[in-house]
Amino acid sequence: MSIVPLEHATFVGLTGDKEALLDDLHRFGSLEIIPLGSGTDSSAEVGPSSDAREALKFLLTSPQRRRQVSDHTLFNAVEVEQKALELQSRIQRLEAERDDLLQRIAVAKPFGKFEFSPLEQMGNLRLWFYAVPHNQMSDLKPVAETNGDEQQLAWEIAERDQRFCYVVVISHQEPQNMPVPRARIGSRSPTELARRLEEVELGIEDAQAERAFLTRWCLLFAKSLTELEDAAARANAAQQTYDSDRLFALEAWVPQEHVEELAQYSQTKGYLFESRPPSPEENPPTLMRNTPNMEAGEDLVNFYMTPGYSTWDPSSIVCVSFAIFFAMILADAGYAAVLGLGLLFFWRKLGKPTAADDITAHGVDEEGNPADQQPSAGQRFRPMMLMIVVFSLVYGVLVGSYFGISPPPDSLFGRLHVLDINNSPLMMGVSILVGGLHLVLANLMNARRFADWRDGLAAIGWAAAVGGGLLYAAGSLIPAVTFLKSIRIGMALVGLIAVVGFTAWHDALRLASRDTVLNLKAGVIAQFEQFVRRLVVSATHDEQLIRNIVLVLAGRAAEEFIQDKDIEVRISKAILGEATLKEEGHQAILALSSDMLREGIELIPDDDVTGGARVRLIEDKLEVDLSDRAVARMISQRMIPRFKAILEGVE
């Protein structure tokens, strides 16, 4: 009644020991290999072919079977397969011919006994047969076209019955203007058809006898298929390992209960063995294990969808719920008793393996003896069918229905009639109660699967909320029970709070920590940008630097690149209009206007420029920005990516 815990196992050994390890693990059987190699589909070529399986199926479905032979020296799998497939093809062909002969004999029978003469004696004339209803005989005017002219044809009524006239027309080609299609008898007379039918039926009997003779090899043939499947699985496993020149590695999912056994085996054989529980990112396969009485529930669960490894096994709940819902749908004790009698009659037969199961079980034994069998489908479903009968009987008695008849109220069964199936509000309440209890149970079982109890609080909250709703409904139906009113609201509120507070709380914590880290990084980067800007502003307030910038942009060097154009050089007001710089620096900048700047260049104070300078070509609407902000932005764009890498630990 649970999902078997698995562990991730790793084997490492010398390449020469790989085959021995794979053979031992193949015999061990309780693991699923995780592919590490390239993997190909060559295993499909090693395994049994579809023809071999078809041949075995053909022999197993034989109406007659012979005693099984266990001597391997007398068995040839290829020869048995070829003979079985040839027999199958021959029987299918003969049965198809038999069906065609029976149909033609049935069509020819109303025309009586006749024989076909050779076409040479008939002058190449042929006989055409028609079953014409009596009411259409007046429309019978068979004609044939000859050189564009219509020619009336000779015809005769061979036989009559209450519905049809059986007409034979003589013509070189199929007649036209006939009221009905022709009867397809063929070129053989009824006598020849009957003779051929007997030959075909004898051929079918002979082929079935040969088929029965070949059934003595079913045990060995099934065993050979099993051996081929084992060889295919073994070859496929060899392709799923990681191989180097001297070493190989194999990974697999292993039941936790077998880890110690494999560790001891590896220590004995000299392999390196490690195991660990699966990580949250991994998705191991699901192995469910249930008691024999609940294995049918496992089959029902797998029919819809196999649960994930990190979820829980609902097999037992599904098994019981299926029986309950079946009983509620049937709602009749009489029919439930009939089902019980049928189950009692077939009980022993359901407990026996089928012929195919028996042959397969014998085939897997290495010595040709009966091997241990897994429970057959009938054995697995017997407990659930018994549960269905019991629940149906109980529910049928409670609703008081026996083949649709209600017992008298004063009788024993009448006093057991406590549910009125015609009371729609009551039955709706019962249905809601059953559904609500299933939701509560499912959420409680879901909460059990978590290792951290806080992860299961959301599921417990849903169970409490649904339970509070059920208590609210019960309190409304039973006003005398006053304590339900005080419990139901509190239970529902506590449940909803747990749902809101603990749904994906791990995700909420991860999201909060991620946002904290992102905000911290953004703050550090912003402070770094401000630090860079302060350095640039401090540097661009240096009067010597500003003087050199102005000289380069608007001085003699500009003569080589910017000629006969009006230029504006925008610098800080602190330089031109305010005494915030050193006086000698201030005077040096102002001296540029008269000593070194050519005509057409103008120095203009700008509030937006606190350091550095901006040069504008007025006519070309072009600006060269070497202000403190532009320089700080350019340096930040170059330095911040590397600063982020250092901050994240990449560099």
PDB file of C-alpha atoms in Angstrom, residues 65-215:
ATOM      1  CA  ARG A  65      -3.323 -29.649 -27.285  1.00  0.00           C
ATOM      2  CA  ARG A  66      -0.866 -32.478 -26.811  1.00  0.00           C
ATOM      3  CA  ARG A  67       1.226 -33.378 -23.786  1.00  0.00           C
ATOM      4  CA  GLN A  68       4.271 -31.100 -23.482  1.00  0.00           C
ATOM      5  CA  VAL A  69       7.744 -32.352 -24.364  1.00  0.00           C
ATOM      6  CA  SER A  70      10.597 -31.285 -22.068  1.00  0.00           C
ATOM      7  CA  ASP A  71      13.548 -32.849 -23.934  1.00  0.00           C
ATOM      8  CA  HIS A  72      15.533 -29.986 -25.506  1.00  0.00           C
ATOM      9  CA  THR A  73      17.418 -32.303 -27.862  1.00  0.00           C
ATOM     10  CA  LEU A  74      14.252 -32.978 -29.878  1.00  0.00           C
ATOM     11  CA  PHE A  75      13.275 -29.301 -30.205  1.00  0.00           C
ATOM     12  CA  ASN A  76      14.067 -26.921 -33.061  1.00  0.00           C
ATOM     13  CA  ALA A  77      12.574 -23.455 -32.478  1.00  0.00           C
ATOM     14  CA  VAL A  78      13.103 -22.231 -36.051  1.00  0.00           C
ATOM     15  CA  GLU A  79      11.469 -25.328 -37.548  1.00  0.00           C
ATOM     16  CA  VAL A  80       8.483 -25.110 -35.179  1.00  0.00           C
ATOM     17  CA  GLU A  81       8.031 -21.407 -35.975  1.00  0.00           C
ATOM     18  CA  GLN A  82       8.140 -22.003 -39.733  1.00  0.00           C
ATOM     19  CA  LYS A  83       5.707 -24.928 -39.595  1.00  0.00           C
ATOM     20  CA  ALA A  84       3.307 -23.037 -37.310  1.00  0.00           C
ATOM     21  CA  LEU A  85       3.253 -19.973 -39.558  1.00  0.00           C
ATOM     22  CA  GLU A  86       2.824 -22.139 -42.670  1.00  0.00           C
ATOM     23  CA  LEU A  87      -0.085 -23.950 -41.025  1.00  0.00           C
ATOM     24  CA  GLN A  88      -1.652 -20.678 -39.974  1.00  0.00           C
ATOM     25  CA  SER A  89      -1.459 -19.350 -43.511  1.00  0.00           C
ATOM     26  CA  ARG A  90      -2.801 -22.599 -44.962  1.00  0.00           C
ATOM     27  CA  ILE A  91      -5.726 -22.769 -42.526  1.00  0.00           C
ATOM     28  CA  GLN A  92      -6.631 -19.138 -43.197  1.00  0.00           C
ATOM     29  CA  ARG A  93      -6.520 -19.736 -46.941  1.00  0.00           C
ATOM     30  CA  LEU A  94      -8.611 -22.937 -46.730  1.00  0.00           C
ATOM     31  CA  GLU A  95     -11.174 -21.330 -44.412  1.00  0.00           C
ATOM     32  CA  ALA A  96     -11.545 -18.377 -46.781  1.00  0.00           C
ATOM     33  CA  GLU A  97     -12.063 -20.785 -49.704  1.00  0.00           C
ATOM     34  CA  ARG A  98     -14.577 -22.808 -47.671  1.00  0.00           C
ATOM     35  CA  ASP A  99     -16.607 -19.697 -46.930  1.00  0.00           C
ATOM     36  CA  ASP A 100     -16.605 -18.765 -50.623  1.00  0.00           C
ATOM     37  CA  LEU A 101     -17.687 -22.292 -51.645  1.00  0.00           C
ATOM     38  CA  LEU A 102     -20.520 -22.327 -49.122  1.00  0.00           C
ATOM     39  CA  GLN A 103     -21.741 -18.998 -50.444  1.00  0.00           C
ATOM     40  CA  ARG A 104     -21.647 -20.174 -54.102  1.00  0.00           C
ATOM     41  CA  ILE A 105     -23.379 -23.463 -53.244  1.00  0.00           C
ATOM     42  CA  ALA A 106     -26.129 -21.548 -51.468  1.00  0.00           C
ATOM     43  CA  VAL A 107     -26.574 -19.292 -54.520  1.00  0.00           C
ATOM     44  CA  ALA A 108     -26.612 -22.218 -57.014  1.00  0.00           C
ATOM     45  CA  LYS A 109     -28.927 -24.489 -55.014  1.00  0.00           C
ATOM     46  CA  PRO A 110     -32.267 -22.884 -56.119  1.00  0.00           C
ATOM     47  CA  PHE A 111     -31.382 -23.424 -59.794  1.00  0.00           C
ATOM     48  CA  GLY A 112     -31.357 -27.185 -59.328  1.00  0.00           C
ATOM     49  CA  LYS A 113     -28.760 -29.725 -60.426  1.00  0.00           C
ATOM     50  CA  PHE A 114     -26.871 -28.840 -63.584  1.00  0.00           C
ATOM     51  CA  GLU A 115     -23.527 -29.241 -65.275  1.00  0.00           C
ATOM     52  CA  PHE A 116     -21.620 -26.769 -67.468  1.00  0.00           C
ATOM     53  CA  SER A 117     -20.783 -27.924 -70.990  1.00  0.00           C
ATOM     54  CA  PRO A 118     -17.479 -26.863 -72.548  1.00  0.00           C
ATOM     55  CA  LEU A 119     -17.604 -23.486 -74.302  1.00  0.00           C
ATOM     56  CA  GLU A 120     -16.675 -25.148 -77.628  1.00  0.00           C
ATOM     57  CA  GLN A 121     -19.840 -27.237 -77.487  1.00  0.00           C
ATOM     58  CA  MET A 122     -21.876 -24.163 -76.498  1.00  0.00           C
ATOM     59  CA  GLY A 123     -20.558 -22.072 -79.357  1.00  0.00           C
ATOM     60  CA  ASN A 124     -18.896 -19.741 -76.821  1.00  0.00           C
ATOM     61  CA  LEU A 125     -22.304 -19.028 -75.300  1.00  0.00           C
ATOM     62  CA  ARG A 126     -22.462 -18.686 -71.530  1.00  0.00           C
ATOM     63  CA  LEU A 127     -25.193 -19.200 -68.935  1.00  0.00           C
ATOM     64  CA  TRP A 128     -26.182 -16.242 -66.765  1.00  0.00           C
ATOM     65  CA  PHE A 129     -28.212 -16.853 -63.599  1.00  0.00           C
ATOM     66  CA  TYR A 130     -30.741 -14.438 -62.039  1.00  0.00           C
ATOM     67  CA  ALA A 131     -33.099 -14.648 -59.047  1.00  0.00           C
ATOM     68  CA  VAL A 132     -35.962 -12.369 -60.187  1.00  0.00           C
ATOM     69  CA  PRO A 133     -38.853 -11.480 -57.817  1.00  0.00           C
ATOM     70  CA  HIS A 134     -42.282 -12.390 -59.185  1.00  0.00           C
ATOM     71  CA  ASN A 135     -43.409  -8.771 -59.329  1.00  0.00           C
ATOM     72  CA  GLN A 136     -40.457  -7.864 -61.594  1.00  0.00           C
ATOM     73  CA  MET A 137     -40.864 -10.650 -64.148  1.00  0.00           C
ATOM     74  CA  SER A 138     -42.808  -8.305 -66.415  1.00  0.00           C
ATOM     75  CA  ASP A 139     -39.679  -6.109 -66.663  1.00  0.00           C
ATOM     76  CA  LEU A 140     -37.518  -9.018 -67.785  1.00  0.00           C
ATOM     77  CA  LYS A 141     -36.296  -8.138 -71.282  1.00  0.00           C
ATOM     78  CA  PRO A 142     -32.691  -9.315 -71.587  1.00  0.00           C
ATOM     79  CA  VAL A 143     -30.845  -7.821 -74.528  1.00  0.00           C
ATOM     80  CA  ALA A 144     -27.266  -7.705 -75.796  1.00  0.00           C
ATOM     81  CA  GLU A 145     -25.583  -5.173 -78.065  1.00  0.00           C
ATOM     82  CA  THR A 146     -24.143  -6.492 -81.319  1.00  0.00           C
ATOM     83  CA  ASN A 147     -22.527  -3.968 -83.684  1.00  0.00           C
ATOM     84  CA  GLY A 148     -24.548  -1.183 -82.052  1.00  0.00           C
ATOM     85  CA  ASP A 149     -27.866  -3.060 -82.344  1.00  0.00           C
ATOM     86  CA  GLU A 150     -29.816  -4.538 -79.439  1.00  0.00           C
ATOM     87  CA  GLN A 151     -30.628  -8.221 -79.768  1.00  0.00           C
ATOM     88  CA  GLN A 152     -33.183 -10.107 -77.701  1.00  0.00           C
ATOM     89  CA  LEU A 153     -31.691 -12.998 -75.742  1.00  0.00           C
ATOM     90  CA  ALA A 154     -33.085 -16.460 -75.012  1.00  0.00           C
ATOM     91  CA  TRP A 155     -33.933 -17.200 -71.397  1.00  0.00           C
ATOM     92  CA  GLU A 156     -35.673 -19.879 -69.377  1.00  0.00           C
ATOM     93  CA  ILE A 157     -37.132 -20.216 -65.875  1.00  0.00           C
ATOM     94  CA  ALA A 158     -35.230 -23.075 -64.234  1.00  0.00           C
ATOM     95  CA  GLU A 159     -37.057 -23.125 -60.859  1.00  0.00           C
ATOM     96  CA  ARG A 160     -39.663 -21.196 -58.877  1.00  0.00           C
ATOM     97  CA  ASP A 161     -40.431 -20.666 -55.231  1.00  0.00           C
ATOM     98  CA  GLN A 162     -42.779 -18.395 -53.281  1.00  0.00           C
ATOM     99  CA  ARG A 163     -40.602 -15.302 -53.804  1.00  0.00           C
ATOM    100  CA  PHE A 164     -38.411 -15.705 -56.878  1.00  0.00           C
ATOM    101  CA  CYS A 165     -38.247 -17.055 -60.375  1.00  0.00           C
ATOM    102  CA  TYR A 166     -34.803 -18.484 -61.074  1.00  0.00           C
ATOM    103  CA  VAL A 167     -33.996 -17.437 -64.628  1.00  0.00           C
ATOM    104  CA  VAL A 168     -31.141 -18.623 -66.859  1.00  0.00           C
ATOM    105  CA  VAL A 169     -30.150 -16.402 -69.816  1.00  0.00           C
ATOM    106  CA  ILE A 170     -27.949 -17.565 -72.695  1.00  0.00           C
ATOM    107  CA  SER A 171     -25.543 -14.971 -74.137  1.00  0.00           C
ATOM    108  CA  HIS A 172     -21.963 -14.381 -75.205  1.00  0.00           C
ATOM    109  CA  GLN A 173     -21.695 -11.484 -72.736  1.00  0.00           C
ATOM    110  CA  GLU A 174     -23.534 -10.351 -69.647  1.00  0.00           C
ATOM    111  CA  PRO A 175     -27.095  -9.333 -70.534  1.00  0.00           C
ATOM    112  CA  GLN A 176     -28.310  -5.769 -70.170  1.00  0.00           C
ATOM    113  CA  ASN A 177     -31.609  -4.284 -68.953  1.00  0.00           C
ATOM    114  CA  MET A 178     -31.947  -6.951 -66.290  1.00  0.00           C
ATOM    115  CA  PRO A 179     -34.107  -5.945 -63.266  1.00  0.00           C
ATOM    116  CA  VAL A 180     -31.709  -7.561 -60.737  1.00  0.00           C
ATOM    117  CA  PRO A 181     -27.954  -8.290 -60.544  1.00  0.00           C
ATOM    118  CA  ARG A 182     -26.822 -11.706 -61.622  1.00  0.00           C
ATOM    119  CA  ALA A 183     -26.201 -14.553 -59.166  1.00  0.00           C
ATOM    120  CA  ARG A 184     -22.480 -15.244 -58.946  1.00  0.00           C
ATOM    121  CA  ILE A 185     -22.084 -18.996 -59.136  1.00  0.00           C
ATOM    122  CA  GLY A 186     -18.788 -19.160 -61.009  1.00  0.00           C
ATOM    123  CA  SER A 187     -17.664 -21.637 -63.628  1.00  0.00           C
ATOM    124  CA  ARG A 188     -18.205 -24.786 -61.529  1.00  0.00           C
ATOM    125  CA  SER A 189     -21.425 -26.719 -61.203  1.00  0.00           C
ATOM    126  CA  PRO A 190     -23.052 -27.461 -57.811  1.00  0.00           C
ATOM    127  CA  THR A 191     -21.601 -30.979 -57.908  1.00  0.00           C
ATOM    128  CA  GLU A 192     -18.080 -29.692 -58.464  1.00  0.00           C
ATOM    129  CA  LEU A 193     -18.550 -27.076 -55.746  1.00  0.00           C
ATOM    130  CA  ALA A 194     -19.682 -29.738 -53.253  1.00  0.00           C
ATOM    131  CA  ARG A 195     -16.758 -31.983 -54.192  1.00  0.00           C
ATOM    132  CA  ARG A 196     -14.269 -29.142 -53.719  1.00  0.00           C
ATOM    133  CA  LEU A 197     -15.917 -28.191 -50.402  1.00  0.00           C
ATOM    134  CA  GLU A 198     -15.321 -31.673 -49.067  1.00  0.00           C
ATOM    135  CA  GLU A 199     -11.670 -31.530 -50.126  1.00  0.00           C
ATOM    136  CA  VAL A 200     -11.223 -28.155 -48.393  1.00  0.00           C
ATOM    137  CA  GLU A 201     -12.828 -29.355 -45.167  1.00  0.00           C
ATOM    138  CA  LEU A 202     -10.587 -32.420 -45.127  1.00  0.00           C
ATOM    139  CA  GLY A 203      -7.594 -30.137 -45.696  1.00  0.00           C
ATOM    140  CA  ILE A 204      -8.643 -27.987 -42.741  1.00  0.00           C
ATOM    141  CA  GLU A 205      -8.959 -31.080 -40.538  1.00  0.00           C
ATOM    142  CA  ASP A 206      -5.499 -32.268 -41.581  1.00  0.00           C
ATOM    143  CA  ALA A 207      -4.003 -28.833 -40.896  1.00  0.00           C
ATOM    144  CA  GLN A 208      -5.667 -28.708 -37.467  1.00  0.00           C
ATOM    145  CA  ALA A 209      -4.238 -32.146 -36.722  1.00  0.00           C
ATOM    146  CA  GLU A 210      -0.749 -30.919 -37.628  1.00  0.00           C
ATOM    147  CA  ARG A 211      -1.389 -27.859 -35.462  1.00  0.00           C
ATOM    148  CA  ALA A 212      -2.336 -30.077 -32.536  1.00  0.00           C
ATOM    149  CA  PHE A 213       0.854 -32.095 -33.105  1.00  0.00           C
ATOM    150  CA  LEU A 214       2.961 -28.913 -32.904  1.00  0.00           C
ATOM    151  CA  THR A 215       1.345 -27.876 -29.611  1.00  0.00           C
TER     152      THR A 215
END
